[in-house]
Amino acid sequence: MTLSGLVSAGTHPERTVQAAIDGFKKDPSEFVGRLIPELIGTKGAGLARGGLRLAVKEGAEEAASQGIRRTARNVIEKDADDVARRPGEKICEKDPVDVATGRMVLPQTDVALPGVLPLLVKRQFESSYRLGGWFGPSWSSTLDQRLETDTEGVVFVGEDGLVLAYPHPAPGVPTLPSHGPRWPLDRVEGGYTLTDPESGHTRHFADRSDTLAVLEQLDDRNGNWITFEYDAEGAPSALVHSGGYHLGISTAEGRVTALRLTGADQELIRYGHTGGHLTEVTNSSGRPTRFTYDESARITSWTDTNDSHFTYGYDDQDRCVHQSGAEGHLRSTFAYGDPDPATGESVTAITDSLGHTSHYRVNRHCQVVAETDPLGATTRYQRDRRNRLLSVTDPLGHTTEFHRDADGNPVKVIRPDGREARAEYDAPGLPVKVTRPDGTTVRQTYDDRGNLTSITDAAGQTTHLAYDAAGHLVSVTDPLGHATTIATDRAGLPLRVTDPLGATTSYERDAFGRPVAITDPAGAVTRLEWTVEGHLARRTAPDGTTESWTYDGEGNRTTHTDALGQVSRFEYTHFDLLTARTGPDGVRHTFTYDTELRLTEVTNPQGLKWSYTYDPAGRLAAETDFDDRTLTYAYDPASRLTARTNVLGETIAFERDELGRTVRKDAAGAVTTYAFDLTDQLAEAVGPDGSTLRILRDRYGRTVSETVDGRTLTYTHDALGRRTGRTTPTGATTTWSYDPAGRRTGMVASGHSIDFTYDAAGREVGRHIGESLSLEHTFDVLGRLKAQSVRTARGGLLRHRAYEYRADGNVTRVEDDLSSRTFDLDATGRVTAVHAAGWTERYAYDEAGNQTEASWPSTHPGGEATGPRTYAGTRITRAGGIRYEHDALGRTVLRQKTRLSRRPDTWRYEWDAEDRLTAVTTPDGTRWHYTYDPLGRRTAKLRMAGETVVERVDFTWDGTTLCEQTTTSTELPHPVTLTWDHQGLHPVTQTERITSATSDADIDSRFYAIVTDLIGTPTELVDEAGETAWRTRSTLWGTTAWAADSTAYTPLRFPGQYYDPETGLHHNYFRVYDPETARYLSQDPLGLVPGPNPVTYVPNPHMWVDPLGLKCEEPELPEGYTSRPALNDPYHPDVVDERIADMREMYGVKERPASSMIGANGTQVTSKTMWNHGPYRIDVENPNPGQRPGQMHFQDQSNPTAKYQYNFSDGKFEGLPRSIEREIANVRGFHAGIRKGLNMLGEG
């Protein structure tokens, strides 16, 4: 964990552990063994490791015949600074080239079997490396690790090209290397031990001769081990793991020819060699990846399994001077300057395929000290002699300093604002105390093997962890004493996870350690099948329905067959870039990229094009949407977004502080300012109209109150930081209680108790409202709601509703005690017809998902909108008898309803520069005005009579969830307040109060239980006597009617939506929704990131929701949270990017650095890569300028869906497989990348 991660982990230590436990339950990303005979270059996977004698001997003979240098001692004497650098300490560019030395580096991972100590087989090519053996002279590898001894000392030859020189150690007196990481080498009987203090791994070498010691065993602090077995000739024959893995190795003529897994009876990967060089690597696809070499053993080209081709050229110093893909992809030239005689520094210039040149200044120790982008912006670095980062200064002069102890541990980080974070370590170098910049501390303890045994947060609450003798996590006990237990297999992979209430999830695993059967606490079994490389091939659900996937040789998903047997197809071009996706309905989207692999154009099925252009530094400079509207973007030298300008010439400008946080936003003259507290969280924001947001937090960073324009919402929390109480501005109080498993079991809302009960799988099966009412839910084996019943206190059935589903999970029938509705569906799951007694709705759609025809009964509201729809681009121009006009930004500015024998009814809409609806004029001339707080939440709507306000509705938000409104009007004697309480996206209660105009005293109040449909749309209000006070009848897309004699009312509609009677539209946080046309009045602020159509609502409103007006998602939230922001900080709506990450594939696109976009509302989501290593990369994004500076994620480019969001609360990438986490956790460059990203994001 990084120092920043340690700092933030103390805020919510239970999440640090819960993330791991939840990961056990995930399907299928955690603890999944993956074989990765990876792609080439930037498509490669991971590092490489090595060691042994026969190959060294034969390789030496070949090398001698070719005049290739072979002695490790000679390498040290010539390039000690270079070879002592680990992969994470190198800055590599393009496909990939170490900019300090010019050496082409090609890391590959062939096998990765999971466990507390993962079993990894890796290789790494380096264009100057000649110490290899089992895969040829220019490849280091796991099987080539060794110690070479001579009169001067001992030289360690590592698996990733690392070479360390030691003086001879005396037994019991370890020595340290002259350069590189401080790994002590000790002499023991019959050999040596080499210890990596950071990972806790020890390598045991056995003397093979006077000059050679070979790797015999690798073990960790807990005694888990991997032994290296050899045949009588000294060739590697097997790797045997204490967890039960047995990896067989075949060799011939001094080269490894195949790897196989005993127990799986499966050949994993096959190698071909020509002239002693590795020339073919073949995975289960049967198609080889091919390499060619020059006479100096340098790779001159690779051709992958899809026949994509890449070439390299070198100078006489083994430096790559040019490279190019078959069609010019990543075509680059490299120029290396001569060292300055005075400073020893040189400059490497890299010119990309578009002619843009970056410069890297390198010192005599092979360290990059300055990086200048093509626009001249320079970032500067300082490192110590062991390549540890000491400071980084961005192009604006903002410096972050890292102070280290003698062992290299960061003990102090000084941020650009001068504030500090500190860490203290125990003797083995494990962090025991971290002091954050706000002065709060986090403490950790460990057992004698280095396993984390407790975390004490800033509030003094301690979480305890326990392990078995092998270091496998066996229990986690939260500060309240609630324990989760874990039973593992020999490798440390979970077999059973039991929560504090005894509910158990069980796993069966194959020989690769991958889950093949998962049994949930209710007994439902999901079965999984995998490819040899670890890609999910088939999932069989508990009801027997199946989905399947196929992949090409590069691991790209080529087809997905759903539970109905319908097939989606995916096509790719060079570097595995997705070029087309064809859905089961034949609808096709295509994608185009430039030679720098950046997305430049999306073409929808109608032929409309959305294009992107980039500046020389690779940042998104402009995007042109489907309607040919262009947005342009500007950045400061540190690549932070500073301005966005639309086609109207309106500019939104951002000013940032030294941490990159937005402190001022100017939206075409409307200025908003932001200030932050000592915990670096938003403390105050003031909008252009004087709207003020103030957030008060306790010393541990938990929100105590939020005040918007004088209206205060207060909170209380328990020891775990969970919310236990909330009081609204009008005094409505809600309290919550939780069971040991963390589920919300009790709620008291305005004095009325609601109790929740759950089944073993954690699904809500009962809700009891006081003594008068209960809701009962039953679920099918897939966990889908099967029936819902509402009963009175005496057991009388007030309402019963049953659901039926298609095999793909879409609803086909809803039957209740008043009616039965059936639904016709197309291939993609869209509803084309609704049938009920005396009721029919019909809908047709075009290829882009726009409605082309709609009808519903004429007796229902909105009948004027029935009929055909016409469009101009993405803009709707007519729906039945209603016509629309739009401004230059595509926003609806006029809606006109045709009337017989009278003037048409006309609504006019006004918008601000941030695409927020600010005013509406209704057909009778009434004008409504809308106001917003600095976070974009609507705070009020006002009905005007000239300059006089005759009606006012004030809104209060709990994060991004509307929780209260108060209406005052000249037509009402007293204010009327509605307060809502939610369970996830589902409103649970509505309290209506008439209060005094001069105080918060209640004059009268009424309480209602809210009954909702599958997704959380209110269908009934039931009063305390068990009587239905309000019941709706709605069209599929939300046009709603209710009985005239209803005694109550709620404006809540689809989750996150609020009905405005003056417009007939639904306010949906970031946008406004029209239920008559199933589309929004403006484009999605995130552009195409959430989905292929930036204007339409969700594909099927029975199964999908869009609570923020940003993107559709499945309506699931963790128990106990009312909205996703509550998972971290509810006052930064950074849920945007989290939700995008959750929805990993609308197109099935692999998310690469340049395929991110900036949305139509100036929301920056362009990635900046902070670190890369083989297939792994850390990117930062800025999804919400003006609120949180951004997000950070870890990307595994070898896996189509592997993108893991960084959790600022626990300092981890959520869901990151442990095998990868352990692989990269000790790479210093990885930690530096996180720190660099956190600094850029303003997280410190």
Tab-separated table of C-alpha atoms in Angstrom, residues 651-652 665-672 688:
chain	number	residue	atom	x	y	z
A	651	THR	CA	-16.399	29.038	-22.140
A	652	ILE	CA	-16.226	27.267	-18.818
A	665	LYS	CA	-15.046	27.864	-12.075
A	666	ASP	CA	-16.185	30.562	-14.469
A	667	ALA	CA	-19.083	29.352	-16.629
A	668	ALA	CA	-19.475	32.130	-19.187
A	669	GLY	CA	-19.346	34.742	-16.429
A	670	ALA	CA	-21.116	32.712	-13.746
A	671	VAL	CA	-18.422	32.181	-11.119
A	672	THR	CA	-18.338	29.410	-8.523
A	688	PRO	CA	-22.730	32.688	-9.010
